[in-house]
CSV table of C-alpha atoms and ligand atoms in Angstrom, one decimal:
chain,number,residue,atom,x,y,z
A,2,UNK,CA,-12.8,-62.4,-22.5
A,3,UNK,CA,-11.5,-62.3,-26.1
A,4,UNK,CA,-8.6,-60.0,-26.5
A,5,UNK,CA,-6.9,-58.6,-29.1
A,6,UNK,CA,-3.8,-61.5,-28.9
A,7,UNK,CA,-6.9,-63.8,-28.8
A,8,UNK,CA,-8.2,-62.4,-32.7
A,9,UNK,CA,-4.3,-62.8,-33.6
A,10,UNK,CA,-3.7,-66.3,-32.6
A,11,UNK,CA,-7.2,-67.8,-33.2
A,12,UNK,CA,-8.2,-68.9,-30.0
A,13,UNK,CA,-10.9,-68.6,-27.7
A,14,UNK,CA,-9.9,-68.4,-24.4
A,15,UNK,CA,-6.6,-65.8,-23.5
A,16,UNK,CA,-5.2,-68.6,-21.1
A,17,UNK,CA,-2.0,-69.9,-22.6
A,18,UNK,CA,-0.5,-73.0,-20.8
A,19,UNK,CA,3.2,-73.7,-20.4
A,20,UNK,CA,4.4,-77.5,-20.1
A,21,UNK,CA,6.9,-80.0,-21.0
A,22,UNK,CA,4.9,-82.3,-22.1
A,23,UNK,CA,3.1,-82.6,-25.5
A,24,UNK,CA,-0.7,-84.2,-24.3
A,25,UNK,CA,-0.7,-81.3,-22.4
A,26,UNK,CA,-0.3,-78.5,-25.4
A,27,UNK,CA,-3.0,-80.4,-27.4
A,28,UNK,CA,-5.4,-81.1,-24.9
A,29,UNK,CA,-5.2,-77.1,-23.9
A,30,UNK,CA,-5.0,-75.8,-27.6
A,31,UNK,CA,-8.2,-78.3,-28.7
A,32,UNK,CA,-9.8,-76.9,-25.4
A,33,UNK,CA,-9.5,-73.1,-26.3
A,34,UNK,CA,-6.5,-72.1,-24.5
A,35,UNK,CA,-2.9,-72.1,-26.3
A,36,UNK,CA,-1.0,-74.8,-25.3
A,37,UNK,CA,3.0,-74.0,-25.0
A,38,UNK,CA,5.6,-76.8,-25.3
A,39,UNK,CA,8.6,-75.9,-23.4
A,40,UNK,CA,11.7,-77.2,-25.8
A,41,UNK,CA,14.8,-76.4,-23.4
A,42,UNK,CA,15.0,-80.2,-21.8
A,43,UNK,CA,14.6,-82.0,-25.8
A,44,UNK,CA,17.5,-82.4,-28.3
A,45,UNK,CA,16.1,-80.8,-31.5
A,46,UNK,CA,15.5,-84.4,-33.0
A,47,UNK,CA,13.4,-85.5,-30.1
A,48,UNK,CA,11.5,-82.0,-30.4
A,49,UNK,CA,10.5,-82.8,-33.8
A,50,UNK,CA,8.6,-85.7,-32.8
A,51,UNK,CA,6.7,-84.1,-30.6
A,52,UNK,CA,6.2,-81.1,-32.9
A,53,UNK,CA,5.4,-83.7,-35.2
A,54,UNK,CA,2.9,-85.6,-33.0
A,55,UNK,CA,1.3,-82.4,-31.6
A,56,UNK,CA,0.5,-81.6,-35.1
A,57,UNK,CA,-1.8,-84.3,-35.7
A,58,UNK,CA,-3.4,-84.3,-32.4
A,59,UNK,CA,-4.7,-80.1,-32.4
A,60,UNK,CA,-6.3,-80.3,-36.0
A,61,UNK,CA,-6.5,-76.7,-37.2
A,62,UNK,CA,-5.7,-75.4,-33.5
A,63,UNK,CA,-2.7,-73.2,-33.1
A,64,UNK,CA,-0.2,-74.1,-30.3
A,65,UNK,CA,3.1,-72.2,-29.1
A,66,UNK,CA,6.9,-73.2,-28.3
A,67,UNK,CA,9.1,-71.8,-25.5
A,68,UNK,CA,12.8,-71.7,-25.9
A,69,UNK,CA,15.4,-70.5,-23.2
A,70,UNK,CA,18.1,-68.3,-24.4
A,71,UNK,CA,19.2,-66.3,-21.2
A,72,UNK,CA,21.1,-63.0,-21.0
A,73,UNK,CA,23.6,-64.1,-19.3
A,74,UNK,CA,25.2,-67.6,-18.7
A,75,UNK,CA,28.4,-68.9,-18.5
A,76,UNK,CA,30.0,-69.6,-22.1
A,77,UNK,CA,28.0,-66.7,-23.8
A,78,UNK,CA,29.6,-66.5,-27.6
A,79,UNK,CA,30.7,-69.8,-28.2
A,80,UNK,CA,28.6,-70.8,-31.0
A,81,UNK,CA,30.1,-74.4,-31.3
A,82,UNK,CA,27.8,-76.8,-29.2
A,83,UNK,CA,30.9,-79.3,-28.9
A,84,UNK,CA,33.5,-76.9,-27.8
A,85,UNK,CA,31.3,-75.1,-25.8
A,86,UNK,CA,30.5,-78.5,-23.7
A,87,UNK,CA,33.7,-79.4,-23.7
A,88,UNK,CA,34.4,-76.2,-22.0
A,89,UNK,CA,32.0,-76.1,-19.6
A,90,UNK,CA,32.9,-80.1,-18.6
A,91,UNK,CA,36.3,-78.9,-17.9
A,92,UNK,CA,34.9,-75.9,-15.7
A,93,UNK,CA,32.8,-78.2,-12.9
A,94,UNK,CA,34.5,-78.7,-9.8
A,95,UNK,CA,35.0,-82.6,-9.0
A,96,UNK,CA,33.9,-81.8,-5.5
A,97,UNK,CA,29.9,-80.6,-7.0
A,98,UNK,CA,29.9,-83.5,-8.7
A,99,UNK,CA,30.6,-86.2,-5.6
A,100,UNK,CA,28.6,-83.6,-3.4
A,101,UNK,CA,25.2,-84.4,-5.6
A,102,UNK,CA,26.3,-88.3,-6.0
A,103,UNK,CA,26.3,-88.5,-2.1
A,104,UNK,CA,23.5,-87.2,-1.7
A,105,UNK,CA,21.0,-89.6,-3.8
A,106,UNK,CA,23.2,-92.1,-2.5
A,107,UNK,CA,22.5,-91.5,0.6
A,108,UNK,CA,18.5,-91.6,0.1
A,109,UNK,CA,19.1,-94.9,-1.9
A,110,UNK,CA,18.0,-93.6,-5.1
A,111,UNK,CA,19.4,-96.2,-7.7
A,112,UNK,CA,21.8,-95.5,-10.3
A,113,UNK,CA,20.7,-95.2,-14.4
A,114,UNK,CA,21.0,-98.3,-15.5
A,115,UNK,CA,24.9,-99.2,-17.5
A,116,UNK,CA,25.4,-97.1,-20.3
A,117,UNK,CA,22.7,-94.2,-20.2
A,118,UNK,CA,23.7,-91.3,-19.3
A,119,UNK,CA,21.9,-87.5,-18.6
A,120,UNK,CA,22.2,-84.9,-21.2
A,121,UNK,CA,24.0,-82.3,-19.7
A,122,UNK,CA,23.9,-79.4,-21.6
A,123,UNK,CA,20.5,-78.4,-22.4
A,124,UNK,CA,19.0,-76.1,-25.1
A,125,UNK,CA,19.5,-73.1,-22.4
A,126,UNK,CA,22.7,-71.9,-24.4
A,127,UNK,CA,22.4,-69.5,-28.0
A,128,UNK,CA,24.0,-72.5,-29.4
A,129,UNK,CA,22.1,-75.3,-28.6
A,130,UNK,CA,18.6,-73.1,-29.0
A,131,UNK,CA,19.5,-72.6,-32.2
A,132,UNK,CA,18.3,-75.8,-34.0
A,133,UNK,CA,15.5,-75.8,-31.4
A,134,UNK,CA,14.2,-72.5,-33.3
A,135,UNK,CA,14.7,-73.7,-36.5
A,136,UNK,CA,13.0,-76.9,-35.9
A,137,UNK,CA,10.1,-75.1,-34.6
A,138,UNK,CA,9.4,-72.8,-37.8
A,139,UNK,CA,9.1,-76.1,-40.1
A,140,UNK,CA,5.4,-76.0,-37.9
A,141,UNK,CA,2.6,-74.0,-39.2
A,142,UNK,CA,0.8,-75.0,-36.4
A,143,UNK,CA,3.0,-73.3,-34.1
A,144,UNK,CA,1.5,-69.2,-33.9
A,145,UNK,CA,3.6,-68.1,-31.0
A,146,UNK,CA,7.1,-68.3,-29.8
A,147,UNK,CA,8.4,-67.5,-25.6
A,148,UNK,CA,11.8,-67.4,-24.6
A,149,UNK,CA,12.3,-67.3,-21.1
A,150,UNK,CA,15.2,-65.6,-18.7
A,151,UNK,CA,15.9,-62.4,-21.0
A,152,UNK,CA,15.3,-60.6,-24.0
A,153,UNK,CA,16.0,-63.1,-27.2
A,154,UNK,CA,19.0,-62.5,-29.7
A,155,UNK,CA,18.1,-60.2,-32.4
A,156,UNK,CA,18.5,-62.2,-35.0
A,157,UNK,CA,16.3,-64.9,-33.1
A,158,UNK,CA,13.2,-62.3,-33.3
A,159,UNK,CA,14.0,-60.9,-36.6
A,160,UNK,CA,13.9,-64.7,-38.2
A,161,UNK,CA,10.7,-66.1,-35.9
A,162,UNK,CA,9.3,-62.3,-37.0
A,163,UNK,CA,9.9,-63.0,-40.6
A,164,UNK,CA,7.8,-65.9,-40.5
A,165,UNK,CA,4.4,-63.9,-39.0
A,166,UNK,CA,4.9,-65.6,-36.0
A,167,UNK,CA,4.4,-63.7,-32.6
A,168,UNK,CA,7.4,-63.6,-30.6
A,169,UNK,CA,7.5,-63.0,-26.6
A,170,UNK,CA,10.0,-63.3,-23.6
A,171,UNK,CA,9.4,-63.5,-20.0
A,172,UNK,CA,10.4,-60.9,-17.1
A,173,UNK,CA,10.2,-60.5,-13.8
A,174,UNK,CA,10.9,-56.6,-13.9
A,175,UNK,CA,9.8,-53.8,-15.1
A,176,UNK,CA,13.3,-53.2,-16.7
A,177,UNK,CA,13.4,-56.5,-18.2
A,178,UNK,CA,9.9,-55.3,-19.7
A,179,UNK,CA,11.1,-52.8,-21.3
A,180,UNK,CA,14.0,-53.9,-22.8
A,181,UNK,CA,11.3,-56.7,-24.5
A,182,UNK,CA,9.6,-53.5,-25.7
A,183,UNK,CA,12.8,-52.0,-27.0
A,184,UNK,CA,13.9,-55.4,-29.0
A,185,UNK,CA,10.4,-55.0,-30.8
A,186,UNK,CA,9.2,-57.9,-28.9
A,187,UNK,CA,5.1,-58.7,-29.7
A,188,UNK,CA,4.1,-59.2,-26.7
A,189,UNK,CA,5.6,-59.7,-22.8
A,190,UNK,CA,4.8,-62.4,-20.2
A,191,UNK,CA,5.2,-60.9,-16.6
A,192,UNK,CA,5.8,-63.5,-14.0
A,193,UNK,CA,5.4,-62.7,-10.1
A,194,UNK,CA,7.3,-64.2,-7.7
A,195,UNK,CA,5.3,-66.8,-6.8
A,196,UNK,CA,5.5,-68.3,-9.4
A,197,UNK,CA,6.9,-71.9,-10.7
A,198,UNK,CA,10.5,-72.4,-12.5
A,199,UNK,CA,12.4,-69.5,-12.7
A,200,UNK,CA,11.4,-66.2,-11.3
A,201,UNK,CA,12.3,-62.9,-9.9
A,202,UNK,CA,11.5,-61.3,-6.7
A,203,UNK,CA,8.8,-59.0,-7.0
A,204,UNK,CA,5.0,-60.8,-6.3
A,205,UNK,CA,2.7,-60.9,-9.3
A,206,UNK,CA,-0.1,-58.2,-7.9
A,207,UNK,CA,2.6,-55.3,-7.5
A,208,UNK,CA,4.4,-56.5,-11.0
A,209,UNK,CA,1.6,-56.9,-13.3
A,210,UNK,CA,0.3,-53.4,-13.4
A,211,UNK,CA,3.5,-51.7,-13.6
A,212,UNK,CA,4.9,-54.1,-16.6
A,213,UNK,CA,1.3,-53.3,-18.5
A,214,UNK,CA,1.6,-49.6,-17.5
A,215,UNK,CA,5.4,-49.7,-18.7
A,216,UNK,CA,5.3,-51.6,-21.9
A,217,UNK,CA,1.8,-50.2,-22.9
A,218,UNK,CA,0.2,-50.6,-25.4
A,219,UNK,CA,2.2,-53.9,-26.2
A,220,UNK,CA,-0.1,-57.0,-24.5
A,221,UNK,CA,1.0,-58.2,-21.7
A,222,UNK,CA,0.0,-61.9,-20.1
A,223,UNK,CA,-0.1,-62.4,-16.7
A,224,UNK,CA,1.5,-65.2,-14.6
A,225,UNK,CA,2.6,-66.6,-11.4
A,226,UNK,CA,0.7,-67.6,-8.9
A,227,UNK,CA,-2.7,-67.7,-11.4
A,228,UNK,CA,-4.6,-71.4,-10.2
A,229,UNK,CA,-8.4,-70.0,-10.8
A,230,UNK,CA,-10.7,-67.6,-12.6
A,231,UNK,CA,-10.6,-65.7,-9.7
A,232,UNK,CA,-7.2,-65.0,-10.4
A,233,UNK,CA,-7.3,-64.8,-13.7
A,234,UNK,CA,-10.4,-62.1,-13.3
A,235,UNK,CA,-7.9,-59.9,-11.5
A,236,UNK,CA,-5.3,-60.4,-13.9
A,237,UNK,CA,-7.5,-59.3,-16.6
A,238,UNK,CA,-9.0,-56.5,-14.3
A,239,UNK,CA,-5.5,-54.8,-14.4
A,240,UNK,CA,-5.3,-55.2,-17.7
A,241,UNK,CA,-3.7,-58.2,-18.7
A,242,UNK,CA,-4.5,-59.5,-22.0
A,243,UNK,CA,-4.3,-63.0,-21.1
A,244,UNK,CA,-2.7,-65.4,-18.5
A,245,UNK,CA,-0.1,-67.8,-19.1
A,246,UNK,CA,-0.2,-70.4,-16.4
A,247,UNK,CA,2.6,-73.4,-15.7
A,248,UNK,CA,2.0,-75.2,-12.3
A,249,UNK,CA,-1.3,-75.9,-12.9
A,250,UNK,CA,-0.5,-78.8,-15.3
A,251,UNK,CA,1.9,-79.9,-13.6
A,252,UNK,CA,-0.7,-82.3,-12.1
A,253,UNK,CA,-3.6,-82.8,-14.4
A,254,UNK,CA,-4.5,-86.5,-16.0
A,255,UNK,CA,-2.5,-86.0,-19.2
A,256,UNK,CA,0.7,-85.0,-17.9
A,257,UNK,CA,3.7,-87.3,-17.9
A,258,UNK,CA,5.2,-86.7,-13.7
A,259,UNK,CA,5.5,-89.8,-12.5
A,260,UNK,CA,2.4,-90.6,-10.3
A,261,UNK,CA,5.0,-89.8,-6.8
A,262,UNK,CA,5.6,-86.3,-8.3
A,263,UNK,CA,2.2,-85.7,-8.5
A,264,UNK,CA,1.7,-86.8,-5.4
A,265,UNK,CA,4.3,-84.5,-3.9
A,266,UNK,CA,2.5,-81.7,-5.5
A,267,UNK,CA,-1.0,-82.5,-4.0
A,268,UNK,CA,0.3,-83.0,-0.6
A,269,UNK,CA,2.4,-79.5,-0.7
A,270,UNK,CA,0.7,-76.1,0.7
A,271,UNK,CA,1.8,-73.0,-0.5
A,272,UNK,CA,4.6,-72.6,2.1
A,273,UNK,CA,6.3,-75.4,0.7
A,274,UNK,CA,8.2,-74.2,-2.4
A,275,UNK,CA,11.4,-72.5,-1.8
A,276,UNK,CA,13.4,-70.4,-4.6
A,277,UNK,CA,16.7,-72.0,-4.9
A,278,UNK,CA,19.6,-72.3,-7.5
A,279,UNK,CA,20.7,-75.6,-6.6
A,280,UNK,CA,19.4,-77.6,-9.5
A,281,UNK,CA,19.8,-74.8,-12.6
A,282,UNK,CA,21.9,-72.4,-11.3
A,283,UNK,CA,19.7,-69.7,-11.6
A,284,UNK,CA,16.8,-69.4,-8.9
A,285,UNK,CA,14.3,-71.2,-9.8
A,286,UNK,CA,10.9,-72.0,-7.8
A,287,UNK,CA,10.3,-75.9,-6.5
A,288,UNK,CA,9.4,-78.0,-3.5
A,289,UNK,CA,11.3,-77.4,-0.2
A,290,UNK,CA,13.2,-81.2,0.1
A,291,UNK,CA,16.0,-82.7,1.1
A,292,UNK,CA,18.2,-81.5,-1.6
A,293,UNK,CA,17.0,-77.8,-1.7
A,294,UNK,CA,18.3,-78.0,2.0
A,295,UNK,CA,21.5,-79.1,1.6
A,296,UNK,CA,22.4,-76.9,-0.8
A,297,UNK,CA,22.1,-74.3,0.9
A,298,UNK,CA,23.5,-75.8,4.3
A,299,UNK,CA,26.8,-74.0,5.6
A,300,UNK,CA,29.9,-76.1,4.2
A,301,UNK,CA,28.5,-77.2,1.5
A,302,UNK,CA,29.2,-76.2,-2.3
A,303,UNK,CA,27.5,-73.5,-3.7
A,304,UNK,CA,25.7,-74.4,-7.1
A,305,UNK,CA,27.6,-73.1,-9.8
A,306,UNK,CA,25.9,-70.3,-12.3
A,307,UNK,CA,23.9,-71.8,-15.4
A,308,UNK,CA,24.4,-74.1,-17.3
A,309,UNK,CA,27.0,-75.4,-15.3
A,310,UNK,CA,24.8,-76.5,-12.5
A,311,UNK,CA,22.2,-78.7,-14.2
A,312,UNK,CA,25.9,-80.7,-15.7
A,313,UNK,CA,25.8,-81.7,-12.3
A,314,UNK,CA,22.7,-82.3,-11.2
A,315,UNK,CA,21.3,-83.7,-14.7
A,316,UNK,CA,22.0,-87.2,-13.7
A,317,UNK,CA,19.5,-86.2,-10.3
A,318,UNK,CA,17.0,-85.1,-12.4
A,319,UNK,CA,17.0,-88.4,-14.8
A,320,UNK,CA,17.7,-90.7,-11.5
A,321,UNK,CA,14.9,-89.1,-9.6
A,322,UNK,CA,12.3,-88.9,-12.5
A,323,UNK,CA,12.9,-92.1,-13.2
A,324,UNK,CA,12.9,-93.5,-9.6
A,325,UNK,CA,9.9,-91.1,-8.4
A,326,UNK,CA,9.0,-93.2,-5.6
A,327,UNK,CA,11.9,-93.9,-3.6
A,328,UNK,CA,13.5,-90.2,-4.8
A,329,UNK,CA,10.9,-87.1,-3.8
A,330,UNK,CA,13.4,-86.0,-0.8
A,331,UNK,CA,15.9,-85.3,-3.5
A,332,UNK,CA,13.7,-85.0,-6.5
A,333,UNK,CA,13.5,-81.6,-8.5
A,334,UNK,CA,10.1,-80.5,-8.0
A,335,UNK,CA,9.6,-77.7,-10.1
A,336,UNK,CA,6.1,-75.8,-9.0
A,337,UNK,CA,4.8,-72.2,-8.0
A,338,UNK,CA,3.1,-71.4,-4.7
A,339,UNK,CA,-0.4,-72.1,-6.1
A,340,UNK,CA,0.6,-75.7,-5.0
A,341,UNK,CA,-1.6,-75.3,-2.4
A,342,UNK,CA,-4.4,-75.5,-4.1
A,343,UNK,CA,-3.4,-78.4,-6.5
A,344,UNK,CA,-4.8,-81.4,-4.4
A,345,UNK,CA,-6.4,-83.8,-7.3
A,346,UNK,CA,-5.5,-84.4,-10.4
A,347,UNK,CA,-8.2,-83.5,-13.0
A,348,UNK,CA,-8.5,-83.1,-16.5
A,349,UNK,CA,-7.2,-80.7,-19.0
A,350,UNK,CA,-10.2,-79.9,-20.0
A,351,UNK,CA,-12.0,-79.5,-16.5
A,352,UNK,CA,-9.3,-77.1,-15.3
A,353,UNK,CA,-10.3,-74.5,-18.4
A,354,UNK,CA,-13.7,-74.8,-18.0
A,355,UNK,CA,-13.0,-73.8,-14.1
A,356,UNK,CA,-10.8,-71.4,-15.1
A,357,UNK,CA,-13.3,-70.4,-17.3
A,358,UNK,CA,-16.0,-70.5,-15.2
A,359,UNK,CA,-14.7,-68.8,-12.5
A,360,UNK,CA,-13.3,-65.6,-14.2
A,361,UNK,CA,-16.9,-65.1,-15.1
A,362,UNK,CA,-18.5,-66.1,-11.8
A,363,UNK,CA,-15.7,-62.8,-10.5
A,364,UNK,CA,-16.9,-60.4,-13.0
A,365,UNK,CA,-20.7,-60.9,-12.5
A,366,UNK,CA,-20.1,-60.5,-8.9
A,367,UNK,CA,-18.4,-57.4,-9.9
A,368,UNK,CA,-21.2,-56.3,-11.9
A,369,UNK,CA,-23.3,-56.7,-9.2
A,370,UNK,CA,-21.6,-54.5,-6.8
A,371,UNK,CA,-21.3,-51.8,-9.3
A,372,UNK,CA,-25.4,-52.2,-9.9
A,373,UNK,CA,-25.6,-51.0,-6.5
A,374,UNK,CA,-23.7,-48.3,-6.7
B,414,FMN,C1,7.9,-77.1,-14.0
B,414,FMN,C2,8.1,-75.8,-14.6
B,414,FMN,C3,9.0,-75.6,-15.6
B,414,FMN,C4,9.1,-74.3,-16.2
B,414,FMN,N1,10.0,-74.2,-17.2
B,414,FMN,C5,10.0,-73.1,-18.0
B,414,FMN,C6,10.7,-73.0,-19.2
B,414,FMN,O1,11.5,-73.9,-19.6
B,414,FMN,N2,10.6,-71.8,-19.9
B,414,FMN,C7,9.7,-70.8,-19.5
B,414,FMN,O2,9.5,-69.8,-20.3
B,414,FMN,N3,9.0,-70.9,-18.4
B,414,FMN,C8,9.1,-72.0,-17.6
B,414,FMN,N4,8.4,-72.1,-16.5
B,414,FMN,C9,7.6,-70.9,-16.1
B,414,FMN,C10,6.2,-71.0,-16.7
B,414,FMN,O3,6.3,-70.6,-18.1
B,414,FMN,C11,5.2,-70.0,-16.1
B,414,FMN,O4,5.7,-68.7,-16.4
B,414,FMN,C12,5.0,-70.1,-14.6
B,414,FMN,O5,4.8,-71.5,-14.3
B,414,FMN,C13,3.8,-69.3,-14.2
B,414,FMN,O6,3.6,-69.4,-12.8
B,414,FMN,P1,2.7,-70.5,-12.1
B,414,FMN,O7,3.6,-71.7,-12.0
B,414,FMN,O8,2.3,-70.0,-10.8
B,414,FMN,O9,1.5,-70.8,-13.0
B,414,FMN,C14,8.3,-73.3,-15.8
B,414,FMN,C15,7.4,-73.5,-14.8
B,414,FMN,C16,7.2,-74.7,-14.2
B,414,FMN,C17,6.2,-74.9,-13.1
């Protein structure tokens, strides 16, 4: 199952694995996959500690970062990360803001404790992804950079470029694809509707052939909806040269979710996620709760476009991480549809060598129909 991206990056498995949280990339990079931090929700300080930490726990493994810099967002071109907040502050409605307080009130989540306060503005903005990127090329460890929600600046490929790093974005389209292609992207991560975090419309079996057809012969990972070599198998069947995977570690042993979230995510099936823009502004796939529901009930506020949604609901998301238990009806439950089949929490480890195993188990049986042909 070694691919081409495989020889390039110096691993052994092409599963890459997307997750906030660093015991996560190491366990996955020192198991033969590529572990990918995402660095959107850390201040670029905080992400050199864990750059810092992940280093000393892969040895000579590589590992991958994931930045958000989105086509389009509101307060695009202002590169100065204090005017730009400022600006944004002054553009959220007082009414979205006592909307969200209500509602956590109302399901007696507690209040941070005096004085902390939610970052507001993440690193979803040019300006604030900036120092994110720069951080992230003081790592020799780190062989691969993502950026999700559009095709990065090109200034942001030429520099990650310059350093023989590969560089990548996500789409959901076959036109996002190829304007990847066209911005000399090295390779493109199609993600299916199904899905966890943000994602587009169109289901991963009908998208992934027509993205590797379209960008051809760039490599193309497969994702969404990807919980088992089975999966995986037909990923790689249609060409793929590798699957990049998110839910799934969501749940396993060396993630940080509280143990309530992860108990949300075991007791979900596959019909419980909903795409909704009510906690980032753009839509975004999670658990069906309380709070997806009432954004989207008649007389209610809209949610504002990003970034300006997540300055409201920021304080939600520290609340209800930090108050798992007594918050999963208005937590932010980020997951794909493959939910379903995430019912107990294993090991890093064990959930490559099933992946693994399986992917191999689907091509013999393969083999063996075509024997009898
Ligand atoms: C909790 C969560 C957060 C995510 N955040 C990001 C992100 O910040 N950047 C990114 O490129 N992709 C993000 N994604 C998408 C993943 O990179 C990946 O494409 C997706 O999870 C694949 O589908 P799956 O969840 O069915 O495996 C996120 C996914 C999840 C589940």
């Amino acid at each position: 199952m070694r691919t081409e991206i495989c020889e390039k990056l110096g691993i052994e498995f092409p599963i890459f694995a997307f997750t906030h949280c660093r015991d996560v990339v190491a366990a996955v990079s020192n198991a033969g996959g590529l572990g990918v931090l995402g660095a959107v929700g850390f201040s670029a300080e905080q992400l050199e500690i864990e750059l810092d930490w992940i280093d000393q726990h892969v040895g000579d493994k590589p590992y991958g970062v994931d930045i958000v810099i989105p086509g389009k967002y509101e307060g695009k071109g202002e590169t100065d990360v204090a005017k730009l907040e400022k600006q944004l502050r002054d553009m959220v409605p007082e009414e979205h803001r006592a909307f969200a307080k209500k509602l956590l009130a109302d399901h007696g989540v507690p209040e941070l404790p005096e004085g902390e306060e939610a970052r507001q503005l993440l690193g979803w903005t040019a300006a604030t992804a900036g120092p994110l990127v720069e951080n992230t090329l003081k790592h020799p460890k780190v062989k691969l950079v993502a950026n999700a929600l559009g095709t990065p600046p090109a200034d942001v490929v030429a520099e990650i470029q310059a350093t023989g790093r590969l560089v990548g974005a996500l789409c959901g389209s076959v036109k996002h694809a190829i304007a990847h292609k066209e911005a000399g992207l090295d390779f493109v991560i199609a993600q299916g509707y199904e899905g966890g975090g943000h994602t587009g419309e169109i289901g991963s079996i009908v998208l992934w052939p027509q993205v590797i057809d379209a960008v051809a012969p760039l490599p193309v990972l497969a994702a969404g909806g990807i919980g088992n070599g089975r999966q995986m198998a037909a990923a790689m069947a249609m060409g793929a040269a590798g699957v990049w995977t998110g839910s799934l570690w969501l749940a396993v042993e060396e993630a940080e979710s509280p143990p309530a979230q992860k108990q949300s995510y075991f007791d979900a099936t596959s019909a419980d996620t909903v795409r909704s823009r009510s906690w980032t502004g753009k839509p975004c796939r999670m658990l069906r709760n309380d709070w997806t529901q009432a954004w989207e009930s008649e007389g209610n506020p809209t949610p504002l476009g990003m970034p300006l949604q997540y300055m409201v609901t920021a304080d939600a998301v520290a609340r209800s991480h930090r108050y798992a238990d007594k918050a999963q009806k208005v937590a932010f439950n980020p997951v794909g549809q493959i939910v379903g089949v995430m019912n107990e929490q294993r090991s890093t480890r064990e959930v490559i060598q099933d992946l693994v195993e399986g992917y191999l188990d689907a091509t013999e049986r393969l083999n063996k129909l075509n024997e009898n042909v």
